CSV table of C-alpha atoms in Angstrom, one decimal:
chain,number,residue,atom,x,y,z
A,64,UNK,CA,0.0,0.0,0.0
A,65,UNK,CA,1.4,3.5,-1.4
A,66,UNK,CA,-1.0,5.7,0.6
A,67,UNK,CA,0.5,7.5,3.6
A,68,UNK,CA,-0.1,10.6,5.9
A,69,UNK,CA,0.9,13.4,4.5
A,70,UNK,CA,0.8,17.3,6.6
A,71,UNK,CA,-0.4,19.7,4.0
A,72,UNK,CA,1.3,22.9,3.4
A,73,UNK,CA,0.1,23.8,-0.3
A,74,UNK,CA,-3.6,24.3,1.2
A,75,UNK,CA,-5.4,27.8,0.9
A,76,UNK,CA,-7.3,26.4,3.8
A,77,UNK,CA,-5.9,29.3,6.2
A,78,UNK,CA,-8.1,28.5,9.1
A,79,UNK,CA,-8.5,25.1,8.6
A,80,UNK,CA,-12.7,26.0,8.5
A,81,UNK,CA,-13.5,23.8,5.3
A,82,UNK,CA,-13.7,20.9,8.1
A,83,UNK,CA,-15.0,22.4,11.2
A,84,UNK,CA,-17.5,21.0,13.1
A,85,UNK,CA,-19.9,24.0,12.8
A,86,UNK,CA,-19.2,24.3,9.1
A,87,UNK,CA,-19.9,20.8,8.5
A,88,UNK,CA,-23.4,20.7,10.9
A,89,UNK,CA,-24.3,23.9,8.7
A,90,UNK,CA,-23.5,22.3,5.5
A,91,UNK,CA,-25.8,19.1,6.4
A,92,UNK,CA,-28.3,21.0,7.4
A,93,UNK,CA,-28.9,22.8,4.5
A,94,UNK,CA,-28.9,20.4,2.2
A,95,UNK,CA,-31.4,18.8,4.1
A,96,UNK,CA,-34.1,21.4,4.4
A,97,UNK,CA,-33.0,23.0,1.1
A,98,UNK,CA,-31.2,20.4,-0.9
A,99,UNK,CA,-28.8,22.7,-3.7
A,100,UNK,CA,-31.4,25.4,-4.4
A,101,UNK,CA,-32.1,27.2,-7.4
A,102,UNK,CA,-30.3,26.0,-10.4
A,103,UNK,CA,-30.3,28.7,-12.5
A,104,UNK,CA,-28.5,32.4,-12.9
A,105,UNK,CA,-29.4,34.5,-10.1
A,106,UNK,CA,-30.7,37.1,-12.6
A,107,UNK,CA,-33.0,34.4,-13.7
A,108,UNK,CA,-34.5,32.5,-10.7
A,109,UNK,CA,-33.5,35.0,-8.2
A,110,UNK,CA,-31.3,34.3,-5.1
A,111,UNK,CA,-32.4,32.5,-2.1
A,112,UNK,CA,-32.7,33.7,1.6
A,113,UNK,CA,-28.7,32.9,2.3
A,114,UNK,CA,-27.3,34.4,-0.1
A,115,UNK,CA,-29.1,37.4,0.6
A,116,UNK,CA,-27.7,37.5,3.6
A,117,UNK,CA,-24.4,36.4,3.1
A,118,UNK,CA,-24.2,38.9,0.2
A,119,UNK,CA,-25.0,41.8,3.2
A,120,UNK,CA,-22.8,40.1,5.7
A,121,UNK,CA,-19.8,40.2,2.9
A,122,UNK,CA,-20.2,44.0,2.4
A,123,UNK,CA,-20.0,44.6,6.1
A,124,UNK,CA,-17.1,42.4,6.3
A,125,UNK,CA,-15.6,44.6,3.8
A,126,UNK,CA,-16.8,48.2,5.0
A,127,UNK,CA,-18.6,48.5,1.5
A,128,UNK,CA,-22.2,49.1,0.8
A,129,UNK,CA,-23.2,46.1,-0.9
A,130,UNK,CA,-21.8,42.9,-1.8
A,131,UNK,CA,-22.9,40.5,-5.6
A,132,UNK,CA,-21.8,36.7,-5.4
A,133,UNK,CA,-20.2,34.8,-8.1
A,134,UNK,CA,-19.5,31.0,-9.0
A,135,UNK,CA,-15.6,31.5,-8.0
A,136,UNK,CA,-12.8,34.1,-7.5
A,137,UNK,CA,-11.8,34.0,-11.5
A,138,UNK,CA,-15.2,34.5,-12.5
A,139,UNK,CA,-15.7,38.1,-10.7
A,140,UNK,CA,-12.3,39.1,-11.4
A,141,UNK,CA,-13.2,38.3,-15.0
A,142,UNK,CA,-16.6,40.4,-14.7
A,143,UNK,CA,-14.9,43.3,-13.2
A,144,UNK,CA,-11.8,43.9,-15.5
A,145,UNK,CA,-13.8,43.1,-18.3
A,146,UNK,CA,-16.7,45.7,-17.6
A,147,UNK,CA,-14.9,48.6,-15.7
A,148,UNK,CA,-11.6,48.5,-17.8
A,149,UNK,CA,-13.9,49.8,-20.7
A,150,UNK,CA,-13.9,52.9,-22.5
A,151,UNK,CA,-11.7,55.3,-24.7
A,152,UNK,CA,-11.0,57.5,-21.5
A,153,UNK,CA,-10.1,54.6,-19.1
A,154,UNK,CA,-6.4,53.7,-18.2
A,155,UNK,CA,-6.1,50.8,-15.6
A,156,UNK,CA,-2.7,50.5,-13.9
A,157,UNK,CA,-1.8,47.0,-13.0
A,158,UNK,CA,0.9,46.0,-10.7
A,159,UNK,CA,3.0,43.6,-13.0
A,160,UNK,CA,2.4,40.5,-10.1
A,161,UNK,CA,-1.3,40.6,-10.2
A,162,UNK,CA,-3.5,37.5,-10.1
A,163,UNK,CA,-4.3,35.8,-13.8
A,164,UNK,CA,-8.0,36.4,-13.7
A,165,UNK,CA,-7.4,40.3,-13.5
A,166,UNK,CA,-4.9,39.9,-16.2
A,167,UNK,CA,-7.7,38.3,-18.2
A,168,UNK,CA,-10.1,40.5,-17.5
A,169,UNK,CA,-8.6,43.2,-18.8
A,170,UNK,CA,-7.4,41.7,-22.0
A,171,UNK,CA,-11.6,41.1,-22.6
A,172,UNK,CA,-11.7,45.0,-21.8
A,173,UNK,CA,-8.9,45.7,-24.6
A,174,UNK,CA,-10.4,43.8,-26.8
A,175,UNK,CA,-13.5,45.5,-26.6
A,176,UNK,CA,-13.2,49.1,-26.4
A,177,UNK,CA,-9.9,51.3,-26.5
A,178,UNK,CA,-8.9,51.2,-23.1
A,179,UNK,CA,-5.2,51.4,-21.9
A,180,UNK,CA,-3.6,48.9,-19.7
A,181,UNK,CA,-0.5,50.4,-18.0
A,182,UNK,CA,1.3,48.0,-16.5
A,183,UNK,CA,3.7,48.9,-13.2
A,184,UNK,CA,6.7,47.6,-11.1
A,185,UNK,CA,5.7,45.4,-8.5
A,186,UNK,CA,4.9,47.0,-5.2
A,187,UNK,CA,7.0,50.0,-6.8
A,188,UNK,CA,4.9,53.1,-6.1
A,189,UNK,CA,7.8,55.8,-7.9
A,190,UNK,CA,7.0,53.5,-10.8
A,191,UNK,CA,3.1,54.3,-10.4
A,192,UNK,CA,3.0,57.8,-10.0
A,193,UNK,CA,5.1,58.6,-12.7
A,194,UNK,CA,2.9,56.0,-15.0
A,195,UNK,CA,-0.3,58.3,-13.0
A,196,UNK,CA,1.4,61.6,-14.1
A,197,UNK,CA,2.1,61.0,-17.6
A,198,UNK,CA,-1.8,59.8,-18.3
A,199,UNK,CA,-4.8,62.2,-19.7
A,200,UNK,CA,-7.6,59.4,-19.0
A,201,UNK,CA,-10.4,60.8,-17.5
A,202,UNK,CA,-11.0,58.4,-15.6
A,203,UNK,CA,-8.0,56.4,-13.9
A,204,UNK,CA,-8.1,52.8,-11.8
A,205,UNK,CA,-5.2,50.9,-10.0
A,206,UNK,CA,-5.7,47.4,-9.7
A,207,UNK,CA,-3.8,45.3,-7.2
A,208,UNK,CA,-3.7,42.5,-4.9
A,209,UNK,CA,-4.1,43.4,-1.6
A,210,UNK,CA,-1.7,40.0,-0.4
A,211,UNK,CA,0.0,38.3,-3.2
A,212,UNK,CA,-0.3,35.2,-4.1
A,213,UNK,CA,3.4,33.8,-5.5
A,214,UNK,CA,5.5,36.0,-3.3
A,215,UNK,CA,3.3,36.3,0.0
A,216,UNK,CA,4.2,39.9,0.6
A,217,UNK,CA,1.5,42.5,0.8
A,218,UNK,CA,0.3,45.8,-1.3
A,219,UNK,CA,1.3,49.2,0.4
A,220,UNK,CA,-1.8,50.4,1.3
A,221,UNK,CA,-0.7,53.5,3.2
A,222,UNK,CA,1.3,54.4,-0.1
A,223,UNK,CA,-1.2,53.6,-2.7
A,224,UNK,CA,-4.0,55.7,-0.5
A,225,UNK,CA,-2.1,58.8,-0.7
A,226,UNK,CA,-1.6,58.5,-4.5
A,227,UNK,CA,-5.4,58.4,-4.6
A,228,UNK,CA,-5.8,61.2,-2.3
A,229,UNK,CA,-3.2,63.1,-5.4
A,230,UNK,CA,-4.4,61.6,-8.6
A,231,UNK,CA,-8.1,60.8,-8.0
A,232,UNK,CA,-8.1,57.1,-9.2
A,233,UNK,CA,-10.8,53.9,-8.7
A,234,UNK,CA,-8.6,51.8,-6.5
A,235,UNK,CA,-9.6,48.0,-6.8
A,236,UNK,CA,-7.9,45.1,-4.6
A,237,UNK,CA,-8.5,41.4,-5.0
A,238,UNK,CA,-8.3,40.7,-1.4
A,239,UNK,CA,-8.7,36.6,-2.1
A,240,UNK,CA,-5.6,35.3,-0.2
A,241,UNK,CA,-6.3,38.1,2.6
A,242,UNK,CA,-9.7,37.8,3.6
A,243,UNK,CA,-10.4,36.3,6.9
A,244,UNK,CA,-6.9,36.5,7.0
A,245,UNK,CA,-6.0,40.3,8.0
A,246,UNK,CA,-9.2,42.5,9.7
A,247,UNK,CA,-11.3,44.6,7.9
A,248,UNK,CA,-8.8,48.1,9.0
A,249,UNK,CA,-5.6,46.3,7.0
A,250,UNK,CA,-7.3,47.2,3.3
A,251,UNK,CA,-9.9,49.9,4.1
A,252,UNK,CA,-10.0,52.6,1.7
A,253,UNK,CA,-10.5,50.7,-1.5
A,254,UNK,CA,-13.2,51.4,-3.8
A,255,UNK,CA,-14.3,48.0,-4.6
A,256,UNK,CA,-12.7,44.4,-3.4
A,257,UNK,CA,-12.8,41.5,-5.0
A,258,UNK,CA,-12.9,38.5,-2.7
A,259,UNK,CA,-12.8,34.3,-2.8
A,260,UNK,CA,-14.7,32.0,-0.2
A,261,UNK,CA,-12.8,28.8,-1.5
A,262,UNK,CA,-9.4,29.6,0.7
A,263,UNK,CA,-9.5,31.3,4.2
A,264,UNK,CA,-13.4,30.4,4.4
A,265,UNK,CA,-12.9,26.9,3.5
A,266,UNK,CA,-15.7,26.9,1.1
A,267,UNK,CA,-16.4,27.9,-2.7
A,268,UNK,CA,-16.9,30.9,-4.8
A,269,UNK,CA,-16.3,34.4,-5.4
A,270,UNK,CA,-17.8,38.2,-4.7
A,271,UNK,CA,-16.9,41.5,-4.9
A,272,UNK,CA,-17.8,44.3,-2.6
A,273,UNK,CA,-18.6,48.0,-3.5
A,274,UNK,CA,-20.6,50.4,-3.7
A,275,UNK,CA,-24.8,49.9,-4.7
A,276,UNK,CA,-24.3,51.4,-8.2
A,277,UNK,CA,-20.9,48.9,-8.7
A,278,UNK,CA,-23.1,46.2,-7.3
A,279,UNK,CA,-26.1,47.1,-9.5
A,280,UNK,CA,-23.9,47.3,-12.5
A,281,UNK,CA,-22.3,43.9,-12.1
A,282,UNK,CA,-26.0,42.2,-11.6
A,283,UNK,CA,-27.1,43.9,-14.3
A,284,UNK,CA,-24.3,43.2,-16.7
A,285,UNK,CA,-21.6,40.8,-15.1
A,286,UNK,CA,-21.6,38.2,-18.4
A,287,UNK,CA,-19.7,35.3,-15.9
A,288,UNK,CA,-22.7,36.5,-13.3
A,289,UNK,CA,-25.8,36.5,-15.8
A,290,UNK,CA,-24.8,33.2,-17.8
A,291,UNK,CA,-23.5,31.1,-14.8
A,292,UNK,CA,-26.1,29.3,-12.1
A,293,UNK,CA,-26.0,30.0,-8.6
A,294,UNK,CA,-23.5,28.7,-5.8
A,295,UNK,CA,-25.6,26.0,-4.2
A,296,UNK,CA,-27.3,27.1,-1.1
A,297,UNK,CA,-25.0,24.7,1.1
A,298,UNK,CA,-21.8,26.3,-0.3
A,299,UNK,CA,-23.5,29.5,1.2
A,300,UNK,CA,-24.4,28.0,4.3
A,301,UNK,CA,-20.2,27.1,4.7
A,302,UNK,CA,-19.3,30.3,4.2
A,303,UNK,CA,-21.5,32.0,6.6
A,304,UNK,CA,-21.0,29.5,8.9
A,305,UNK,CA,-17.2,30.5,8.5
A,306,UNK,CA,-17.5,33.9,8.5
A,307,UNK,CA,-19.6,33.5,12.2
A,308,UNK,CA,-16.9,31.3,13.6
A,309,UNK,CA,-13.9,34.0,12.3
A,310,UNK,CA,-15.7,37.0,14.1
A,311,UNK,CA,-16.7,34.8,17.0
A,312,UNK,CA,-13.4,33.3,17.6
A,313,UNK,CA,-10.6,35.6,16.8
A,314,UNK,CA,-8.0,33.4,18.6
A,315,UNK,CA,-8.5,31.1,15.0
A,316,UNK,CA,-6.7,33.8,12.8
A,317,UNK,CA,-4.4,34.5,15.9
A,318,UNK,CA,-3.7,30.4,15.8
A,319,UNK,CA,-2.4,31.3,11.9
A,320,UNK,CA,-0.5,34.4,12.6
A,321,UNK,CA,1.4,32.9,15.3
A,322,UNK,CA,1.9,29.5,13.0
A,323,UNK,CA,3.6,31.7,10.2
A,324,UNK,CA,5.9,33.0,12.8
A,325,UNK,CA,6.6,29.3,14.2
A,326,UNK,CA,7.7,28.8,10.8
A,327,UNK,CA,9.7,31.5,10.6
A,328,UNK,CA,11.7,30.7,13.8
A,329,UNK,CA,11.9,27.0,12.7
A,330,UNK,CA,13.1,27.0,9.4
A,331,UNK,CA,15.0,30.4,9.0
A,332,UNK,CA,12.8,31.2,6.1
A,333,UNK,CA,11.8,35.0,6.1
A,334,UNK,CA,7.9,34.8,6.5
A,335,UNK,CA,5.8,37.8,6.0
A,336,UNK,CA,2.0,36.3,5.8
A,337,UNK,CA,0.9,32.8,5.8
A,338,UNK,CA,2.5,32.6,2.2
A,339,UNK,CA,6.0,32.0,2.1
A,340,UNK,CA,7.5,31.2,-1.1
A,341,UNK,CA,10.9,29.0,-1.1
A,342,UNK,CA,12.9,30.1,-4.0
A,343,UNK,CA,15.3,26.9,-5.3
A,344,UNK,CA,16.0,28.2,-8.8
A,345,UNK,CA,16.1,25.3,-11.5
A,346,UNK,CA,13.0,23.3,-12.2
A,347,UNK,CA,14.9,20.3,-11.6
A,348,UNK,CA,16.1,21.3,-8.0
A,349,UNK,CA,12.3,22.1,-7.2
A,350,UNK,CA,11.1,19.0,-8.3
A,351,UNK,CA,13.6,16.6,-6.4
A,352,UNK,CA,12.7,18.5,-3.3
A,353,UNK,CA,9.0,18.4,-3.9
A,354,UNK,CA,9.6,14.3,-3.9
A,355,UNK,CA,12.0,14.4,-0.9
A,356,UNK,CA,9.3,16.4,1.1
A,357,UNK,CA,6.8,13.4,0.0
A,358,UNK,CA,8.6,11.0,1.4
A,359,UNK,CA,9.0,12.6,4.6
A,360,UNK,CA,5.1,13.5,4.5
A,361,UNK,CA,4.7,16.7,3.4
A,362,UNK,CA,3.2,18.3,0.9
């Protein structure tokens, strides 16, 4: 027999919620008094009571008015870019590390309309403004995410906040890797976040929080929102059941934080966030050490 034990560290499981207790009873539950729910867009069939309010309980989670959900991450990502990056007199400045799905996104923008994609140094602000400076679009939005998901490290929000303050720009985060993971105060001051439920939350799906009109126009025209069916409702019922047990229990997230710095003090590898990348250089290298570590039970 092959099959052994293996400790998991390649998980976006943060908080190990996808197999709590509470998450599970919610989950059974749920399907038993509700079985999947609708099957069909949300724009079609309508959304059920807990998404409802799980779509309110995101937005408040976020400090935004209101909150749309989608199938995953990607998806609203894909809606976003792909809507808001339209226009002759838009210009979107990307940091160069940003997730695939807001690469994507704005490619379908380009495609369509005559928008500009500026593209800037990672984390380099000097490299920003002077990209901010040189533009004449009317109307300007920064896209970044707020923690990265390769290199672990974390947008400057302080920085990027006072640029808006000077240059008047739509500031957009895809908070995925952060949410649940850092409190609402660590990326306040964004304009609209884009958000996953299938890492820290343990569940599935995507949303993005901003404000009603944002909201309005994503329900309203989102493509991946109109043409796709709804989570089912006990997906939902996971990720509110998560949410309740982050606010409830903040020594969860404090079990993470001080697991990251375990790490750090253990291994000698710097390690800024619960993402710590462990550079070995030649693909070869990378993949004899990815076998070693199986061996030894870890992943």
């Amino acid at each position: 027999d092959d099959q052994h034990e293996l400790t998991l560290f390649s998980t976006n499981d943060y908080l190990g919620l996808s197999n709590h207790p509470q998450v599970i009873a919610s989950v059974a539950e749920s399907v038993t008094r509700h079985g999947m729910g609708p099957r069909s867009s949300p724009l079609v069939a309508g959304h059920t009571e807990q998404q409802g309010l799980l779509s309110r309980e995101l937005a408040e989670l976020k400090g935004m008015e209101d909150a749309v959900i989608f199938s995953c991450g990607f998806a609203a990502n894909t809606a976003v870019f792909s809507l808001f990056g339209q226009g002759e007199d838009v210009e979107v400045f990307s940091d160069e590390l940003n997730h695939a799905s807001i690469i994507d996104g704005l490619r379908l923008a380009g495609r369509s309309s005559k928008s500009k994609v500026s593209v800037y140094k990672h984390v380099d602000m000097e490299h920003l403004e002077s990209l901010l400076q040189a533009s004449s679009a009317a109307r300007k939005i920064v896209v970044s995410d707020s923690l990265f998901s390769m290199d672990g490290d974390v947008a400057p929000m302080s920085q990027l906040l006072l640029l808006k303050q000077k240059y008047n720009f739509f500031l957009a985060l895809d908070d995925a890797h952060a949410s649940l993971v850092y409190s609402k105060q660590d990326f306040a001051g964004a304009d609209l976040i884009v958000g996953t439920m299938s890492k820290a939350f343990g569940a599935h799906g995507g949303f993005v929080c901003s404000s009603q009109e944002f909201v309005d126009l994503l329900v309203n025209m989102a493509r991946p929102l109109i043409y796709s069916t709804a989570l089912p409702d006990p997906v939902i019922a996971a990720a509110r059941a998560s949410l309740r047990l982050s606010e409830d229990r903040p020594w969860i997230r404090a079990k993470l934080w001080n697991n990251v710095r375990l790490f750090e003090q253990t291994t000698g590898v710097p390690a800024r966030s619960p993402i710590v990348p462990i550079l070995l250089g030649e693909e070869e290298r990378a993949l004899r050490a990815s076998k070693e570590l199986l061996l030894l039970g870890f992943h």
